[in-house]
XYZ file of C-alpha atoms in Angstrom:
666
model
C 9.748 -78.044 -40.907
C 9.434 -78.312 -36.960
C 12.239 -75.853 -36.507
C 10.531 -73.438 -38.720
C 7.015 -73.231 -36.964
C 8.050 -71.016 -34.332
C 9.441 -68.756 -36.916
C 6.034 -68.590 -39.149
C 3.878 -68.198 -35.809
C 6.025 -65.328 -35.360
C 5.388 -63.736 -38.760
C 1.816 -64.630 -38.522
C 1.588 -62.387 -35.305
C 3.475 -59.665 -36.572
C 1.025 -59.558 -39.373
C -1.777 -59.515 -37.680
C -0.577 -56.867 -35.243
C 0.268 -54.774 -38.423
C -3.332 -55.390 -39.709
C -4.845 -54.095 -36.291
C -3.045 -51.258 -36.395
C -4.124 -50.490 -39.736
C -7.730 -51.189 -38.769
C -7.682 -49.009 -35.926
C -6.341 -46.104 -37.967
C -8.877 -46.698 -40.472
C -11.419 -46.624 -37.568
C -10.003 -43.576 -36.480
C -9.711 -41.697 -39.872
C -10.882 -43.568 -43.157
C -13.570 -41.447 -45.109
C -15.702 -44.703 -44.524
C -16.429 -43.237 -41.394
C -16.124 -39.679 -40.667
C -14.951 -36.882 -42.920
C -12.668 -35.601 -40.130
C -11.693 -36.197 -36.370
C -14.315 -33.575 -34.556
C -12.809 -31.123 -32.664
C -14.717 -30.002 -29.314
C -15.054 -26.356 -29.161
C -14.556 -25.298 -26.544
C -12.076 -27.743 -25.370
C -11.962 -26.614 -22.117
C -15.056 -26.245 -19.816
C -16.430 -25.457 -16.298
C -19.903 -26.941 -16.043
C -20.526 -24.985 -12.859
C -18.283 -21.664 -13.025
C -17.874 -21.394 -16.785
C -18.366 -18.123 -18.491
C -19.307 -16.816 -21.984
C -16.180 -15.348 -23.697
C -17.319 -12.649 -26.128
C -13.715 -12.226 -27.911
C -14.363 -13.071 -31.596
C -17.046 -15.809 -31.632
C -18.945 -16.006 -28.239
C -18.256 -19.330 -26.979
C -20.096 -20.537 -23.585
C -17.471 -22.700 -21.255
C -20.136 -24.460 -19.534
C -20.408 -26.841 -22.262
C -18.811 -28.182 -25.546
C -19.847 -29.248 -28.662
C -18.882 -31.438 -31.592
C -19.829 -31.155 -35.099
C -19.398 -34.510 -37.313
C -20.480 -35.541 -40.936
C -20.259 -38.987 -42.185
C -18.906 -40.650 -45.068
C -21.987 -42.859 -45.190
C -25.305 -42.965 -43.363
C -25.661 -44.503 -40.087
C -27.047 -44.333 -36.614
C -24.835 -42.514 -34.552
C -24.301 -42.800 -30.568
C -22.162 -40.079 -28.665
C -20.981 -40.642 -25.347
C -18.384 -39.388 -23.102
C -15.736 -41.422 -21.360
C -12.711 -40.584 -19.037
C -9.316 -40.345 -19.994
C -8.388 -41.907 -17.265
C -10.413 -45.368 -18.101
C -10.825 -44.670 -22.002
C -11.822 -48.555 -22.842
C -14.231 -48.362 -19.766
C -18.003 -47.687 -19.634
C -19.569 -44.222 -20.700
C -19.815 -41.699 -18.059
C -22.587 -39.713 -19.966
C -24.514 -40.217 -22.681
C -25.349 -37.249 -25.653
C -26.987 -39.431 -27.898
C -28.318 -43.311 -28.009
C -28.878 -43.203 -31.607
C -29.474 -40.600 -33.940
C -29.782 -41.563 -37.637
C -27.605 -39.395 -39.767
C -27.267 -38.970 -43.610
C -24.311 -39.667 -45.735
C -22.424 -36.408 -46.756
C -21.118 -36.845 -50.372
C -18.834 -33.942 -49.195
C -17.105 -33.020 -46.280
C -19.247 -30.990 -44.057
C -22.447 -31.683 -45.555
C -25.331 -32.537 -43.324
C -23.657 -31.975 -40.046
C -24.952 -32.899 -36.946
C -23.777 -31.164 -33.778
C -23.710 -32.736 -30.403
C -23.373 -30.929 -27.041
C -22.366 -32.128 -23.665
C -23.111 -29.914 -20.494
C -20.386 -31.071 -18.328
C -22.644 -33.472 -16.385
C -22.475 -36.995 -15.897
C -25.113 -39.437 -16.212
C -26.466 -38.694 -12.812
C -26.533 -35.111 -13.244
C -23.773 -34.004 -11.421
C -20.998 -31.857 -12.419
C -18.031 -34.058 -13.953
C -14.970 -33.986 -11.770
C -11.976 -32.302 -13.034
C -9.807 -34.014 -15.584
C -10.156 -35.118 -19.065
C -12.606 -36.357 -21.289
C -13.059 -37.911 -24.533
C -16.136 -38.263 -26.914
C -16.934 -41.644 -28.243
C -18.581 -42.031 -31.521
C -20.205 -45.349 -32.042
C -21.674 -46.272 -35.428
C -24.189 -49.002 -35.144
C -24.295 -50.037 -38.531
C -20.566 -50.514 -38.721
C -20.378 -52.019 -35.704
C -17.695 -49.924 -34.631
C -16.752 -47.070 -32.060
C -14.054 -44.861 -31.655
C -12.616 -42.417 -28.766
C -11.706 -38.803 -30.027
C -8.753 -39.105 -27.739
C -6.512 -36.912 -29.959
C -8.774 -33.894 -29.193
C -9.973 -33.936 -25.462
C -12.127 -32.041 -23.345
C -10.871 -30.594 -20.181
C -13.088 -30.294 -17.207
C -11.786 -27.552 -14.940
C -13.701 -27.063 -11.726
C -11.364 -24.747 -9.470
C -11.787 -21.054 -10.006
C -8.914 -18.777 -10.812
C -6.939 -17.514 -7.626
C -4.555 -15.192 -8.727
C -2.007 -13.511 -6.564
C 1.014 -11.106 -6.686
C 3.868 -12.880 -4.453
C 6.448 -10.817 -4.988
C 7.493 -7.016 -6.452
C 11.208 -6.791 -6.764
C 13.569 -3.907 -7.922
C 15.505 -4.710 -10.894
C 18.771 -3.212 -11.164
C 21.600 -3.775 -13.935
C 24.100 -6.354 -13.126
C 27.546 -5.266 -12.427
C 29.858 -5.601 -15.093
C 32.838 -7.941 -14.476
C 35.150 -6.220 -12.127
C 32.926 -4.084 -10.365
C 32.004 -4.074 -6.623
C 28.708 -5.279 -6.148
C 26.274 -2.492 -5.223
C 24.938 -4.451 -2.139
C 28.519 -4.600 -0.425
C 29.610 -1.174 -0.827
C 28.566 2.637 -0.278
C 28.455 3.725 -3.715
C 26.748 6.805 -4.557
C 27.396 8.540 -0.966
C 27.897 12.087 -0.995
C 28.582 14.195 2.282
C 27.741 18.074 1.929
C 28.977 20.091 4.787
C 27.562 23.647 5.248
C 27.497 26.441 7.307
C 24.099 28.489 7.919
C 25.136 31.472 9.671
C 27.135 32.631 6.721
C 25.828 30.570 3.735
C 29.205 29.222 2.512
C 29.086 25.630 1.339
C 31.787 23.143 0.882
C 31.114 19.352 -0.245
C 33.242 16.408 -0.431
C 31.867 13.989 -2.881
C 32.105 10.223 -2.604
C 32.584 7.780 -5.422
C 30.160 5.821 -7.464
C 30.646 2.465 -8.520
C 27.803 1.394 -10.871
C 27.577 -1.782 -13.118
C 26.008 -1.789 -16.296
C 25.230 -4.634 -18.743
C 25.101 -8.179 -18.041
C 21.496 -8.562 -17.895
C 18.959 -7.824 -14.822
C 19.113 -9.123 -11.497
C 16.336 -9.319 -8.992
C 17.061 -6.960 -5.824
C 15.150 -8.183 -2.609
C 14.158 -5.814 -0.189
C 11.583 -2.562 -0.647
C 10.869 -1.546 -4.439
C 11.500 1.749 -4.047
C 11.605 2.957 -7.931
C 12.801 6.063 -9.304
C 11.820 6.268 -13.136
C 13.627 6.375 -15.297
C 16.525 5.170 -13.209
C 17.053 1.404 -13.288
C 15.053 -1.225 -15.191
C 11.613 -1.183 -13.042
C 10.568 -4.052 -11.023
C 9.992 -8.038 -11.395
C 6.513 -8.869 -10.802
C 6.003 -12.614 -9.754
C 2.430 -14.235 -9.468
C 0.679 -17.065 -8.643
C 1.037 -20.215 -11.375
C -2.167 -21.363 -13.114
C -3.473 -21.846 -16.440
C -4.357 -18.453 -17.931
C -5.617 -17.806 -20.923
C -5.056 -13.885 -20.012
C -3.590 -11.725 -17.526
C -3.483 -8.157 -17.036
C -1.638 -6.143 -14.101
C -3.281 -3.275 -12.503
C -1.494 -0.520 -10.403
C -3.171 1.223 -7.918
C -2.047 4.567 -6.627
C -2.782 4.409 -2.388
C -1.268 7.487 -0.974
C -4.376 9.411 -2.314
C -7.570 10.650 -0.548
C -10.427 8.145 -0.078
C -10.279 4.603 -1.945
C -6.926 3.767 -3.914
C -7.408 4.823 -7.699
C -6.708 2.558 -10.599
C -4.080 4.392 -12.495
C -3.001 1.997 -15.104
C -3.614 -1.605 -16.548
C -1.415 -3.320 -18.848
C -2.066 -7.025 -20.682
C 0.852 -9.511 -19.734
C 2.294 -10.770 -23.152
C 3.305 -14.171 -21.538
C 1.066 -15.024 -18.942
C 2.124 -18.645 -18.487
C 5.429 -17.192 -17.513
C 3.924 -16.232 -14.404
C 6.113 -12.753 -13.988
C 6.456 -10.022 -15.812
C 7.649 -6.343 -15.410
C 6.616 -2.602 -14.791
C 8.757 -0.145 -15.561
C 7.590 2.561 -13.338
C 5.429 4.572 -15.994
C 1.721 5.524 -16.536
C 0.921 6.502 -19.995
C 4.283 6.188 -21.114
C 5.346 9.158 -18.785
C 7.077 8.336 -15.204
C 4.799 7.630 -12.587
C 4.265 10.289 -9.898
C 5.802 10.041 -6.735
C 3.721 8.232 -4.086
C 2.915 4.323 -2.919
C 1.580 2.043 -5.434
C -0.088 -1.542 -4.812
C 0.603 -3.673 -7.575
C -2.956 -6.034 -8.434
C -3.737 -8.631 -11.137
C -6.802 -9.490 -13.202
C -6.645 -13.248 -14.479
C -9.011 -14.762 -16.886
C -8.501 -18.977 -17.088
C -9.233 -21.185 -19.926
C -13.003 -21.528 -19.141
C -13.516 -17.814 -19.330
C -13.736 -17.284 -15.668
C -12.262 -14.075 -14.342
C -11.177 -13.161 -10.842
C -8.866 -10.021 -9.530
C -6.816 -9.651 -6.661
C -6.939 -8.054 -4.225
C -10.448 -9.041 -3.941
C -11.207 -5.732 -2.561
C -10.423 -2.186 -2.781
C -9.204 -0.867 -0.314
C -7.786 -4.216 0.455
C -8.196 -5.805 3.987
C -5.444 -5.540 6.243
C -2.589 -7.822 5.774
C -3.401 -9.232 2.440
C -1.292 -7.283 0.391
C 2.456 -8.196 1.705
C 5.126 -7.990 -1.127
C 3.074 -6.049 -3.793
C 3.934 -2.597 -3.223
C 6.035 -0.064 -5.006
C 7.316 3.188 -3.751
C 8.132 5.478 -6.370
C 10.402 8.373 -4.909
C 12.733 10.994 -6.896
C 13.379 12.831 -3.646
C 13.602 12.049 0.057
C 14.295 13.746 3.033
C 14.614 12.610 6.622
C 14.911 15.075 9.405
C 16.637 14.083 12.576
C 13.849 13.263 15.636
C 15.560 15.327 18.240
C 16.572 18.821 18.672
C 20.557 19.944 18.430
C 21.646 22.673 20.032
C 21.914 26.279 18.584
C 25.189 26.997 16.989
C 25.859 23.131 16.112
C 25.349 20.829 13.179
C 21.883 18.982 12.100
C 22.313 16.182 9.936
C 19.920 15.279 7.646
C 19.484 12.053 5.019
C 18.737 13.224 1.570
C 18.515 10.556 -1.537
C 18.283 12.257 -4.639
C 18.781 9.428 -6.822
C 18.511 10.620 -10.472
C 19.606 14.340 -10.364
C 21.727 16.661 -7.677
C 19.918 19.131 -5.568
C 19.498 22.525 -3.785
C 18.747 23.300 -0.654
C 17.832 26.250 1.570
C 17.199 26.912 5.327
C 14.966 29.506 6.813
C 13.005 30.224 10.217
C 9.782 28.196 10.107
C 7.015 31.115 9.086
C 9.584 33.385 7.388
C 10.679 33.943 3.707
C 13.935 34.653 4.612
C 16.895 32.272 3.594
C 19.642 31.853 6.060
C 21.534 29.417 4.395
C 21.778 27.733 0.985
C 23.519 24.995 -0.731
C 23.838 22.126 -3.230
C 24.536 18.527 -3.439
C 25.084 15.979 -5.680
C 22.875 12.900 -7.017
C 22.986 9.633 -4.688
C 22.408 9.607 -0.939
C 23.856 12.168 1.054
C 24.017 13.355 4.753
C 23.540 16.901 4.447
C 25.093 18.704 7.402
C 23.618 21.734 8.399
C 24.993 24.613 10.959
C 22.131 25.930 13.176
C 21.913 29.661 13.857
C 23.260 30.551 17.530
C 22.026 32.191 20.430
C 18.219 30.893 20.733
C 15.865 28.007 20.140
C 13.522 27.792 17.336
C 11.992 25.571 14.590
C 13.408 25.935 10.974
C 12.408 24.711 7.610
C 14.458 23.140 5.617
C 13.643 22.709 1.934
C 15.243 20.359 -0.835
C 14.830 20.444 -4.431
C 15.776 17.931 -6.699
C 14.433 18.786 -10.498
C 10.869 19.100 -10.485
C 10.647 17.699 -6.940
C 10.896 19.112 -3.555
C 10.139 18.328 0.135
C 10.419 20.685 2.997
C 11.099 19.000 7.074
C 11.245 20.581 10.073
C 14.425 20.864 11.901
C 14.313 21.661 15.956
C 16.894 23.794 17.482
C 17.160 23.995 21.473
C 18.814 27.221 23.497
C 22.544 26.312 24.278
C 23.928 28.166 27.531
C 23.124 29.154 30.794
C 19.816 30.955 29.310
C 18.329 27.456 28.501
C 18.320 26.439 31.955
C 16.453 29.365 32.866
C 13.664 29.244 30.380
C 10.529 28.819 32.559
C 8.351 26.815 29.806
C 9.477 23.487 27.885
C 7.488 23.658 24.192
C 7.419 20.050 23.120
C 6.837 19.660 19.307
C 5.111 16.537 18.022
C 7.961 14.959 16.043
C 6.673 11.817 16.857
C 3.139 12.575 15.126
C 4.868 14.560 12.050
C 7.089 11.482 11.114
C 4.329 9.038 11.902
C 1.565 10.272 9.673
C 4.367 10.682 6.866
C 2.378 8.412 4.180
C 5.355 6.069 3.521
C 4.779 2.404 3.061
C 7.385 0.461 5.431
C 6.798 -2.864 5.044
C 6.132 -3.174 1.352
C 2.373 -4.141 1.080
C 1.653 -1.124 -1.196
C -0.030 1.017 1.566
C 0.983 4.055 3.424
C 1.549 3.338 6.808
C 0.514 5.909 9.677
C 0.003 6.395 13.355
C -3.296 7.954 12.238
C -4.399 4.846 10.321
C -3.415 2.712 13.672
C -0.352 1.107 11.828
C 3.303 0.268 13.318
C 5.648 2.626 11.538
C 9.538 3.150 11.216
C 10.521 6.511 12.442
C 13.922 6.710 9.969
C 11.315 7.347 6.909
C 11.228 10.371 5.376
C 8.551 13.096 5.244
C 6.719 13.369 2.042
C 3.899 15.998 0.549
C 5.324 18.701 2.104
C 5.336 20.208 5.594
C 3.705 17.834 8.430
C 0.360 18.878 9.783
C 0.294 21.269 12.333
C 3.782 22.560 11.329
C 2.438 26.026 10.482
C 0.214 26.622 13.498
C 3.243 25.545 15.436
C 5.735 27.858 13.742
C 3.002 30.646 14.287
C 3.025 29.586 18.321
C 6.860 30.061 18.594
C 6.811 33.228 16.566
C 4.341 34.794 18.873
C 6.286 33.618 21.983
C 9.593 35.251 20.363
C 8.197 38.208 19.276
C 6.763 38.747 23.170
C 10.086 38.045 24.778
C 8.527 34.910 26.412
C 11.377 32.769 27.175
C 10.827 29.062 26.580
C 13.344 26.146 25.693
C 12.347 23.567 22.823
C 12.502 20.063 22.220
C 10.341 17.009 20.546
C 8.312 14.494 22.435
C 10.736 11.494 21.166
C 13.521 13.435 22.473
C 12.136 14.010 25.724
C 10.687 10.220 25.891
C 14.436 9.340 25.555
C 15.713 11.471 27.887
C 17.772 13.258 24.790
C 18.539 17.192 25.149
C 15.964 19.362 27.498
C 14.124 18.009 30.244
C 11.300 19.197 32.589
C 13.448 19.537 35.389
C 13.203 23.040 37.220
C 10.609 24.205 34.580
C 7.066 26.016 35.523
C 5.101 24.815 32.767
C 5.408 22.459 29.507
C 3.200 23.344 26.095
C 1.971 20.457 23.928
C 1.164 22.604 20.466
C -0.865 21.325 17.746
C -0.698 17.917 16.191
C 0.178 16.124 19.314
C -2.309 13.180 18.244
C 0.002 10.391 19.351
C 2.279 10.201 22.144
C 5.036 8.080 23.154
C 3.860 5.829 25.984
C 6.606 6.265 28.035
C 6.121 10.050 28.361
C 2.865 9.979 29.493
C 3.701 8.968 33.028
C 6.445 11.535 33.128
C 4.091 14.530 31.940
C 1.528 13.165 34.783
C 4.256 12.898 37.366
C 5.113 16.688 36.427
C 1.571 18.170 36.661
C 0.858 16.118 39.798
C 3.764 17.381 41.366
C 3.111 21.238 40.851
C 3.817 21.697 37.102
C 1.496 23.368 34.697
C 0.507 22.083 31.456
C -1.014 23.610 28.272
C -2.406 21.232 25.223
C -3.669 23.143 22.218
C -5.727 21.802 19.321
C -8.340 19.236 18.720
C -8.050 15.709 18.516
C -5.095 15.706 20.854
C -3.361 13.111 23.039
C -5.822 10.383 22.074
C -3.479 7.574 21.578
C -0.268 6.441 23.117
C 2.593 4.382 21.137
C 5.815 2.279 22.192
C 8.829 3.457 20.859
C 11.688 0.788 20.155
C 15.168 0.503 18.849
C 16.103 4.436 19.520
C 18.476 5.629 18.254
C 20.011 3.393 15.762
C 16.502 2.014 14.160
C 13.847 3.925 15.991
C 10.144 2.592 15.509
C 6.850 3.170 17.109
C 4.086 0.583 17.742
C 0.564 0.614 16.708
C -0.951 3.174 18.948
C -3.505 2.216 21.747
C -5.949 4.436 21.925
C -7.571 5.900 25.149
C -11.042 7.250 26.110
C -9.637 9.996 27.989
C -6.723 12.209 27.073
C -3.853 12.429 29.013
C -5.441 14.515 32.050
C -8.326 12.786 32.175
C -10.362 14.860 30.448
C -12.988 13.821 27.553
C -12.839 15.191 24.588
C -15.821 15.266 22.100
C -16.723 15.139 18.301
C -15.280 18.260 16.491
C -18.115 20.323 16.127
C -18.983 23.328 13.793
C -19.527 26.634 15.408
C -22.052 27.748 13.295
C -20.202 31.566 13.487
C -21.512 31.765 16.995
C -18.886 33.263 19.788
C -16.860 30.791 22.143
C -17.936 33.540 24.932
C -20.057 31.577 27.280
C -18.133 31.432 30.776
C -19.369 29.147 33.206
C -16.531 29.387 35.768
C -13.040 30.930 35.520
C -11.237 30.314 38.488
C -7.995 30.711 37.451
C -8.473 34.078 35.762
C -7.812 33.221 32.690
C -10.651 34.891 30.672
C -10.007 38.581 31.884
C -9.785 40.980 28.851
C -10.635 37.619 26.836
C -14.186 37.524 26.820
C -14.989 36.696 22.917
C -13.495 34.085 20.411
C -14.193 34.958 17.036
C -13.366 33.561 13.702
C -13.248 29.677 14.639
C -15.276 27.619 12.227
C -15.055 24.788 14.635
C -14.292 23.344 18.096
C -13.787 20.225 19.989
C -15.494 20.129 23.527
C -13.636 19.123 26.326
C -15.066 17.529 29.252
C -12.763 17.893 32.769
C -12.376 15.032 35.171
C -15.206 14.240 37.334
C -14.852 16.590 40.511
C -12.830 19.716 38.613
C -15.574 22.219 39.451
C -15.186 21.834 43.551
C -11.352 21.858 42.926
C -11.202 24.429 40.926
C -12.332 25.129 37.123
C -12.114 27.698 34.175
C -14.178 27.253 31.243
C -15.606 28.759 28.296
C -17.646 27.538 25.439
C -20.905 27.968 23.303
C -24.230 28.363 25.218
C -24.290 25.397 27.647
C -22.259 22.828 25.559
C -19.327 21.522 27.111
C -16.826 24.042 27.179
C -14.265 24.575 24.339
C -11.470 25.586 26.778
C -10.879 24.518 30.057
C -8.205 24.776 32.939
C -8.586 22.497 36.095
C -6.380 21.021 39.100
C -4.714 18.126 38.305
C -2.888 16.822 41.460
C -0.964 19.831 42.709
C -0.500 21.473 39.201
C -3.003 22.769 36.544
C -3.964 21.236 33.288
C -5.337 24.042 30.505
C -7.056 22.429 27.399
C -7.741 24.580 24.327
C -10.447 22.869 21.843
C -9.859 25.218 19.173
C -8.616 24.374 15.485
C -6.311 27.225 14.551
C -5.721 28.795 17.948
C -2.134 29.241 17.486
C -2.530 30.647 14.171
C -5.157 33.096 15.377
C -2.768 34.828 17.478
C -1.127 37.481 15.194
C -4.979 38.704 14.447
C -7.590 37.485 17.356
C -6.929 39.869 20.440
C -8.809 37.891 22.706
C -6.482 34.637 21.860
C -3.580 36.797 22.281
C -4.975 37.962 25.956
C -5.804 34.633 26.963
C -2.244 33.044 25.840
C -0.708 35.834 27.867
C -3.040 34.776 30.930
C -2.066 31.288 30.495
C 1.574 32.249 30.608
C 1.643 33.711 33.440
C 0.425 30.386 35.079
C 2.718 28.421 33.020
C 6.102 30.353 33.925
C 5.534 31.186 37.733
């Protein structure tokens, strides 16, 4: 008998344990207490930032409620306990004792109890899980509704786009990865003087099938080519997420062009196929944003402001591009070959070459889809500005090609015209760093100079073409280069020149070129600056020639030759005719400048009047055209917008330029 006592004790303990288990289950679920365990509605709350969701039945997420029905009448106490200490003290009291009738049927005589998410001291409950505790006084029992907890969320949602990466087909077995090949490259050789074209096409290695792989780097998309982009965003407990697509290369603020819901927000990534309203997105620069709603109906969007603050949208950009054309930064000699980068990902392209401002086609040809180096032989004998037009499907781009004169005549050309290639390329609205915003020198950004020109010919291109056409038509001998070339000592120089012209569009000058031009004029040279808002910034160049770039420009209060430029001002129809001085005889036979709608006052350096000054303007206002001594040389500045374009029709403009040419060329 003594030997059997441990076995008996163990059996009694087991029976007691089983009995306790069934007792607990009876307390929780038996109809003697409640008809059913109550569900808190809503199960997630934020007592401070919770919102009212209006989808379906309106739910206030600053509070939660339970509704109960009793099988037997009793006095009910409703309390809140922390899930961290479910057997501990109550942290909040909802009801200290509420009499309730018996409910012969489920949901008869229900009572609803509300917790506002605050503790007994009135402070909002810390983030975490909580249980409703129900106490039945007559039964002498209590139970925690731990199978249906309440979650208190205190943090606001902070969604953010983490990355946007191009998706491409994974290479099939046996193919070479596109990352390690020059697949799709086409080299086209053309001769502009005869119009004949010969082409040699490279082979294309393209994989298909095998799933998708995220390719790091700038997301440049050409719908419907490829599979779109993979968008990753910050993890979080979201009840809903939508992706917002903004177009940023538009006038004014970025434009919201598409919003679509994410079907599985908990996966923290989605894709965009590059379409807007089921159509391929137009070529341009796009920013990917996100709007997220958390479990307590609190909504937040990223970026927080549109346009976004600088530096806040790294890795959230998509560039949609069907055609890109990147011209050389420096001139080629007449009769030689100019190499232009063309990328036409989806279809082949055609091209045509014209002298800028002329409709006559000098040469034409075509190329295959893919990346190409288009080699165009330029006309012989003289300097000039040419336009290369490239078309691919419905897309087209036009870029400038600069040709300097070759041979002995080039050495003796008295005037060097310096075209503003830095500003032309630097103000092309291209996203260089993948932040979804166009980078331009005008906006104060650093830019890459191995970038395509987009949105047609650059600003000032037409006016500069008109100026060169005028010089050519009047047999005024000049040599041609670009500001980048002159700064990098490539091609024609200022040596043995009488003058230099900086035509319209030269808003930012290479920083290393500024002292060169000042030294040239101080040493006896003459400089003509045309246009408004000229020479107000300088940018350091780097990486030339393999990967050239321009730093964010530094703005100056005075221009290159120490003159001050005022705000661009409407003329109100008044004539530029009030001559205050003319020491350089510029305004002989050029006394009235008609047809200009605006001008920029130019104030020469202090003391210019004592050493010699020519100036003309409107009344007593600051002059629009000035000439003054600068060291041993002369600086002439014409602050008239569209002056070059007026040369063909305005006799006063023509006379002024002829008088200026006398200064420049001798």
